Short mmCIF file of C-alpha atoms in Angstrom, two decimals:
data_model
loop_
_atom_site.label_atom_id
_atom_site.label_comp_id
_atom_site.label_asym_id
_atom_site.label_seq_id
_atom_site.Cartn_x
_atom_site.Cartn_y
_atom_site.Cartn_z
CA MET A 1150 132.87 33.60 94.92
CA LYS A 1151 129.84 31.36 94.28
CA THR A 1152 132.19 28.76 92.86
CA GLU A 1153 134.39 29.00 95.94
CA ILE A 1154 131.36 28.58 98.23
CA LEU A 1155 130.44 25.40 96.34
CA LEU A 1156 133.99 24.02 96.48
CA ARG A 1157 134.40 24.72 100.21
CA LYS A 1158 130.91 23.97 101.55
CA ASP A 1159 132.13 20.92 103.49
CA GLU A 1160 134.88 22.74 105.39
CA LEU A 1161 132.60 24.00 108.16
CA GLN A 1162 131.54 21.35 110.67
CA ASN A 1163 128.40 23.25 111.65
CA LYS A 1164 126.06 23.81 108.69
CA ASN A 1165 123.70 25.98 110.76
CA LEU A 1166 125.18 29.47 110.61
CA LYS A 1167 125.04 31.93 113.52
CA SER A 1168 126.61 34.81 111.64
CA LEU A 1169 127.41 35.97 108.14
CA TYR A 1170 129.69 38.92 107.50
CA PHE A 1171 130.22 40.89 104.29
CA GLY A 1172 133.39 42.81 104.95
CA GLY A 1173 137.11 43.14 104.85
CA GLY A 1174 136.69 45.49 101.90
CA THR A 1175 133.84 47.62 100.64
CA PRO A 1176 130.97 45.22 99.91
CA SER A 1177 128.51 48.13 99.78
CA ILE A 1178 129.75 48.80 96.22
CA LEU A 1179 127.86 45.64 95.21
CA SER A 1180 124.27 46.02 94.11
CA VAL A 1181 121.63 44.64 96.46
CA ASP A 1182 120.81 42.02 93.80
CA GLU A 1183 124.44 40.84 93.90
CA ILE A 1184 124.41 40.67 97.72
CA SER A 1185 121.12 38.72 97.61
CA SER A 1186 122.57 36.38 94.98
CA LEU A 1187 125.51 35.51 97.25
CA ILE A 1188 123.16 34.92 100.20
CA ASP A 1189 121.01 32.64 98.01
CA GLU A 1190 124.11 30.64 97.07
CA ILE A 1191 125.07 30.24 100.75
CA LEU A 1192 121.54 29.03 101.52
CA GLN A 1193 121.97 26.27 98.92
CA HIS A 1194 124.57 24.67 101.22
CA PHE A 1195 123.93 26.03 104.73
CA SER A 1196 120.99 26.93 106.95
CA PHE A 1197 120.59 30.08 109.03
CA GLU A 1198 119.75 30.16 112.73
CA ASN A 1199 116.48 32.02 113.34
CA ASP A 1200 118.28 35.00 114.86
CA ILE A 1201 121.35 34.96 112.58
CA GLU A 1202 123.42 38.14 112.53
CA VAL A 1203 124.05 39.22 108.92
CA THR A 1204 126.42 42.20 108.77
CA LEU A 1205 127.34 44.38 105.82
CA GLU A 1206 130.30 46.75 106.02
CA ALA A 1207 129.49 50.00 104.24
CA ASN A 1208 130.93 53.39 103.45
CA PRO A 1209 128.63 56.28 104.41
CA ASP A 1210 128.54 57.55 100.81
CA ASP A 1211 127.15 54.21 99.56
CA LEU A 1212 124.12 54.26 101.87
CA ASP A 1213 121.64 56.21 99.77
CA LYS A 1214 117.87 55.82 100.12
CA ASN A 1215 117.45 53.47 97.17
CA PHE A 1216 120.22 51.12 98.35
CA LEU A 1217 118.90 51.02 101.93
CA LYS A 1218 115.30 50.50 100.83
CA GLN A 1219 116.32 47.44 98.78
CA LEU A 1220 118.72 46.17 101.46
CA ALA A 1221 115.93 46.22 104.06
CA GLY A 1222 114.24 43.45 102.04
CA THR A 1223 117.23 41.07 102.42
CA PRO A 1224 118.48 39.03 105.41
CA VAL A 1225 121.07 41.75 106.15
CA ASN A 1226 120.15 43.01 109.64
CA ARG A 1227 123.32 44.76 110.83
CA LEU A 1228 125.41 47.52 109.26
CA SER A 1229 129.01 48.34 110.12
CA ILE A 1230 129.58 51.86 108.84
CA GLY A 1231 133.07 53.25 108.21
CA THR A 1232 132.30 56.64 109.73
CA GLN A 1233 135.82 57.32 111.16
CA SER A 1234 134.93 60.86 112.31
CA PHE A 1235 132.22 63.52 112.20
CA PHE A 1236 134.84 66.22 111.46
CA GLU A 1237 135.87 67.32 107.98
CA GLU A 1238 139.56 67.84 108.82
CA ASP A 1239 139.89 64.28 110.15
CA LEU A 1240 138.20 62.80 107.08
CA LYS A 1241 140.45 64.73 104.68
CA LEU A 1242 143.53 63.54 106.56
CA MET A 1243 142.32 59.94 106.31
CA ASN A 1244 141.55 60.41 102.60
CA ARG A 1245 137.92 59.38 103.07
CA ALA A 1246 135.45 59.85 100.21
CA HIS A 1247 132.55 60.90 102.45
CA SER A 1248 131.96 64.25 104.14
CA ALA A 1249 131.18 64.96 107.79
CA SER A 1250 127.52 65.59 106.94
CA GLU A 1251 127.32 62.26 105.06
CA ALA A 1252 128.81 60.51 108.10
CA GLU A 1253 125.85 61.68 110.16
CA SER A 1254 123.08 61.47 107.55
CA SER A 1255 123.99 57.89 106.52
CA ILE A 1256 123.37 56.69 110.09
CA LYS A 1257 120.02 58.48 110.30
CA ARG A 1258 118.96 57.10 106.90
CA ALA A 1259 119.88 53.54 107.92
CA GLN A 1260 117.78 53.93 111.08
CA ASP A 1261 114.87 55.32 109.02
CA PHE A 1262 114.88 52.09 107.00
CA GLY A 1263 114.77 49.90 110.12
CA PHE A 1264 118.46 49.18 110.69
CA GLU A 1265 118.78 49.59 114.45
CA ASN A 1266 121.69 47.16 114.89
CA LEU A 1267 124.43 49.56 113.77
CA SER A 1268 128.14 49.68 114.41
CA ILE A 1269 130.38 52.58 113.45
CA ASP A 1270 134.15 52.89 113.29
CA LEU A 1271 135.76 55.87 115.01
CA ILE A 1272 139.44 56.84 114.84
CA TYR A 1273 141.15 58.65 117.71
CA GLY A 1274 144.58 60.21 118.09
CA SER A 1275 144.57 62.03 114.75
CA PRO A 1276 146.97 65.01 114.36
CA THR A 1277 143.97 67.06 113.15
CA SER A 1278 142.05 66.28 116.33
CA ASN A 1279 142.39 66.89 120.07
CA LEU A 1280 140.58 65.81 123.22
CA GLU A 1281 137.83 68.43 122.80
CA ILE A 1282 137.10 67.37 119.22
CA TRP A 1283 137.18 63.72 120.32
CA LYS A 1284 134.61 64.51 123.02
CA GLU A 1285 132.37 66.10 120.38
CA ASN A 1286 132.73 63.02 118.16
CA LEU A 1287 131.59 60.82 121.03
CA ASN A 1288 128.72 63.12 122.01
CA LYS A 1289 127.50 62.99 118.41
CA THR A 1290 127.66 59.19 118.48
CA ILE A 1291 125.56 59.02 121.66
CA ALA A 1292 123.04 61.50 120.23
CA LEU A 1293 122.67 59.27 117.14
CA GLU A 1294 121.88 56.26 119.38
CA VAL A 1295 124.42 53.93 117.76
CA PRO A 1296 124.59 50.70 119.88
CA HIS A 1297 128.05 49.42 118.84
CA ILE A 1298 131.34 51.25 118.36
CA SER A 1299 134.69 49.97 117.11
CA SER A 1300 137.41 52.50 117.83
CA TYR A 1301 141.08 52.46 116.86
CA ALA A 1302 144.11 54.71 117.24
CA LEU A 1303 145.26 56.33 114.00
CA THR A 1304 148.31 54.48 112.72
CA VAL A 1305 150.71 55.63 110.01
CA GLU A 1306 150.98 52.91 107.38
CA PRO A 1307 154.04 52.71 105.05
CA LYS A 1308 153.76 54.25 101.57
CA THR A 1309 150.57 56.17 102.31
CA ALA A 1310 149.75 59.82 101.71
CA LEU A 1311 149.73 60.35 105.49
CA GLU A 1312 153.27 59.00 105.87
CA ASN A 1313 154.37 61.28 103.03
CA TRP A 1314 152.74 64.35 104.62
CA ILE A 1315 154.36 63.59 107.98
CA SER A 1316 157.82 63.10 106.42
CA LYS A 1317 157.48 66.49 104.68
CA GLY A 1318 156.32 68.20 107.87
CA LYS A 1319 152.87 69.03 106.49
CA VAL A 1320 151.17 67.05 109.27
CA LYS A 1321 152.33 66.24 112.78
CA SER A 1322 152.92 62.62 113.71
CA PRO A 1323 150.31 61.05 116.05
CA LYS A 1324 151.39 61.16 119.72
CA GLU A 1325 150.99 58.00 121.79
CA GLU A 1326 150.45 60.03 124.95
CA GLU A 1327 147.45 61.81 123.37
CA GLN A 1328 146.10 58.55 121.96
CA ASN A 1329 146.37 56.97 125.41
CA LYS A 1330 144.42 59.85 126.97
CA GLU A 1331 141.71 59.71 124.29
CA PHE A 1332 141.41 55.91 124.60
CA TYR A 1333 140.70 56.07 128.34
CA TYR A 1334 138.31 58.99 127.93
CA LEU A 1335 136.49 56.91 125.28
CA SER A 1336 136.21 53.92 127.62
CA ASP A 1337 134.98 55.92 130.63
CA PHE A 1338 132.57 58.04 128.57
CA LEU A 1339 130.94 55.09 126.82
CA LYS A 1340 130.60 53.10 130.04
CA ASP A 1341 128.90 56.13 131.62
CA ASN A 1342 126.48 56.00 128.68
CA GLY A 1343 125.52 52.34 129.04
CA PHE A 1344 128.12 50.64 126.87
CA GLU A 1345 130.15 47.57 127.81
CA HIS A 1346 133.86 47.58 126.90
CA TYR A 1347 134.06 43.94 125.81
CA GLU A 1348 137.21 43.97 123.66
CA VAL A 1349 140.06 46.47 123.62
CA SER A 1350 138.70 48.26 120.54
CA ASN A 1351 135.00 47.38 120.82
CA PHE A 1352 132.11 48.75 122.86
CA ALA A 1353 128.47 47.69 122.81
CA LYS A 1354 125.15 48.29 124.48
CA PRO A 1355 123.86 45.09 126.17
CA GLY A 1356 122.63 42.66 123.51
CA PHE A 1357 124.62 44.33 120.71
CA TYR A 1358 128.00 42.57 120.91
CA SER A 1359 129.25 41.62 117.43
CA ARG A 1360 128.49 37.90 117.33
CA HIS A 1361 130.72 37.43 114.31
CA ASN A 1362 133.81 39.05 115.79
CA SER A 1363 133.16 37.43 119.16
CA ALA A 1364 133.44 34.06 117.40
CA TYR A 1365 136.97 35.01 116.25
CA TRP A 1366 137.90 36.02 119.79
CA LYS A 1367 136.62 32.71 121.17
CA TYR A 1368 138.67 30.60 118.70
CA GLN A 1369 135.63 29.26 116.85
CA GLU A 1370 135.81 28.02 113.25
CA TYR A 1371 135.01 30.34 110.36
CA LEU A 1372 135.09 30.21 106.58
CA GLY A 1373 136.28 33.19 104.52
CA ILE A 1374 135.26 33.55 100.88
CA GLY A 1375 136.85 35.90 98.32
CA PRO A 1376 140.30 37.36 97.56
CA SER A 1377 142.46 37.77 100.72
CA ALA A 1378 139.81 36.09 102.91
CA HIS A 1379 141.09 34.07 105.88
CA SER A 1380 139.64 30.89 107.38
CA TYR A 1381 140.23 28.87 110.56
CA ASN A 1382 139.17 25.32 111.41
CA GLY A 1383 138.89 25.98 115.15
CA PHE A 1384 141.94 23.86 115.95
CA ASP A 1385 145.23 24.06 114.13
CA VAL A 1386 144.75 25.12 110.48
CA ARG A 1387 144.58 28.65 109.11
CA SER A 1388 144.18 29.35 105.41
CA TRP A 1389 144.04 32.45 103.26
CA ASN A 1390 143.08 33.18 99.68
CA VAL A 1391 145.41 34.94 97.24
CA ALA A 1392 145.00 38.71 97.29
CA ASN A 1393 145.32 39.19 93.53
CA ASN A 1394 141.87 39.30 91.91
CA GLN A 1395 143.02 37.95 88.54
CA GLN A 1396 144.82 34.97 90.09
CA TYR A 1397 141.79 34.28 92.29
CA ILE A 1398 139.40 34.31 89.31
CA LYS A 1399 141.69 32.23 87.07
CA LYS A 1400 142.07 29.48 89.66
CA LEU A 1401 138.34 29.28 90.39
CA ASN A 1402 137.46 29.29 86.70
CA ASP A 1403 139.48 26.05 86.61
CA LYS A 1404 137.58 24.82 89.72
CA LEU A 1405 140.75 25.09 91.80
CA LEU A 1406 141.00 26.80 95.21
CA ALA A 1407 143.15 29.94 95.25
CA LYS A 1408 144.34 29.46 98.82
CA GLU A 1409 147.32 28.60 100.96
CA GLU A 1410 147.32 27.18 104.46
CA GLU A 1411 149.50 26.64 107.47
CA ILE A 1412 149.42 24.16 110.31
CA LEU A 1413 149.72 26.10 113.55
CA SER A 1414 152.40 24.77 115.88
CA LYS A 1415 151.56 24.34 119.56
CA GLU A 1416 153.57 27.53 120.20
CA ASP A 1417 151.51 29.40 117.58
CA GLN A 1418 148.26 28.16 119.09
CA PHE A 1419 149.41 29.13 122.59
CA ASN A 1420 150.49 32.62 121.50
CA GLU A 1421 147.22 33.24 119.65
CA MET A 1422 145.11 32.19 122.63
CA ILE A 1423 147.09 34.57 124.85
CA MET A 1424 147.00 37.48 122.39
CA ILE A 1425 143.29 37.21 121.59
CA GLY A 1426 142.06 36.30 125.07
CA LEU A 1427 143.86 39.15 126.83
CA ARG A 1428 142.17 41.68 124.52
CA THR A 1429 138.70 40.71 125.80
CA ILE A 1430 136.62 40.89 128.96
CA TRP A 1431 136.52 37.07 128.94
CA GLY A 1432 140.28 36.72 129.27
CA VAL A 1433 142.23 33.47 128.79
CA ASP A 1434 140.61 30.24 130.04
CA LEU A 1435 143.33 28.71 132.21
CA GLN A 1436 141.62 25.30 132.21
CA SER A 1437 141.75 25.25 128.39
CA LEU A 1438 145.44 26.09 128.48
CA GLN A 1439 146.09 23.28 130.95
CA ASN A 1440 144.17 20.77 128.82
CA LYS A 1441 145.81 21.78 125.55
CA PHE A 1442 149.48 22.48 126.23
CA SER A 1443 152.54 20.68 127.57
CA GLU A 1444 153.99 20.91 131.06
CA ARG A 1445 157.03 22.73 129.67
CA MET A 1446 154.88 25.46 128.06
CA LEU A 1447 152.74 25.85 131.17
CA GLU A 1448 155.81 26.20 133.41
CA HIS A 1449 157.13 28.96 131.14
CA PHE A 1450 153.72 30.64 131.28
CA GLN A 1451 153.49 30.46 135.09
CA GLY A 1452 156.96 31.98 135.39
CA GLU A 1453 156.06 34.87 133.07
CA ILE A 1454 152.70 35.77 134.62
CA LYS A 1455 153.82 35.71 138.27
CA PRO A 1456 155.66 39.09 138.32
CA LYS A 1457 152.90 40.68 136.23
CA ILE A 1458 150.25 39.53 138.70
CA GLU A 1459 152.34 40.95 141.56
CA GLU A 1460 152.63 44.21 139.59
CA GLY A 1461 148.86 44.30 139.06
CA ILE A 1462 148.89 44.29 135.24
CA LEU A 1463 147.45 40.76 135.17
CA ILE A 1464 144.74 39.30 137.39
CA ILE A 1465 143.05 35.89 137.73
CA GLU A 1466 139.25 35.81 138.07
CA ASN A 1467 137.17 32.62 137.98
CA ASP A 1468 140.07 30.64 136.50
CA HIS A 1469 140.54 33.18 133.68
CA LEU A 1470 143.62 35.34 133.20
CA LYS A 1471 142.77 38.97 132.40
CA ILE A 1472 144.32 42.39 132.01
CA PRO A 1473 142.63 44.98 134.26
CA GLU A 1474 140.87 47.47 132.03
CA LYS A 1475 143.06 50.37 133.16
CA HIS A 1476 145.96 48.63 131.37
CA TRP A 1477 144.09 47.69 128.16
CA PHE A 1478 145.81 50.32 126.03
CA MET A 1479 149.01 48.27 126.50
CA ALA A 1480 147.30 44.87 126.04
CA ASP A 1481 149.26 43.75 122.97
CA GLY A 1482 152.59 44.52 124.61
CA ILE A 1483 151.61 42.72 127.83
CA ALA A 1484 150.46 39.68 125.85
CA SER A 1485 153.61 39.53 123.70
CA ASP A 1486 155.74 39.30 126.86
CA LEU A 1487 154.03 35.95 127.56
CA PHE A 1488 154.65 34.46 124.11
CA ILE A 1489 156.66 31.30 123.63
CA VAL A 1490 159.20 31.86 120.84
#
């Protein structure tokens, strides 16, 4: 990874970093010395803004006292903890290594060592849960004073233990109707408790939006280092590293990049702007669309949005196209109807 940083240091236009994110896997299995070593390598080629957000994704069972004590001495100032649930039955269903008590104690320990900027993941719509259990999960989160929550509906991925259990009738399949109900309860409850619902799956207290993820949602450039990592130049090029660790290492040992890339067509760029923008409170900047895309594409777009505006599932505010929050659960479906194919 240090070799890749060196080889790709000139890909980012802005050398003064606003955010740094260790994630997309389980970086908390690294030692603090290894995390510090990677940060030191980055600082050889980039500078940090004074208030840079440095996030580490972590499993609750990795956050012991010794790890947190050492981590507090590094530039890492935000933790994203894969809590998922505070209930044992949910965690067993999701095949998580941590227990319900570890889910809670890891948050308290992190706070004890000065990590106030915390985000946790919560999963709703599990067959082992119901609305009452979901309410208890959220009450626990508020009691723990966590300022950022990312929350997703449980999905059944192919070739997983969960899919196998469902096919054998050991576990019921998640119900979209229940997930819908729990999603809107989540949104109302968190707003009542001072959170802002700023992206379909993300909620934050004022001042605690994820800067890193917000950069993705605003089409800004980013550089991804490591196997499977994705990068974007802010315009028309996306790239991704090979997923296979051995291939990644072999290439970089030969000082070669282990990545592929694609040039995004105008249609791809249009569809991405629609998909990402409609998932956020900021919406889609209509002036940007007008400046960037052809008359033909804009005419198609105007034709598609008109009936949806009349229906009330799209609105225009301050020259931005948005989905009213009461329809956010269906945001991806609404956006896909506007795609140019």
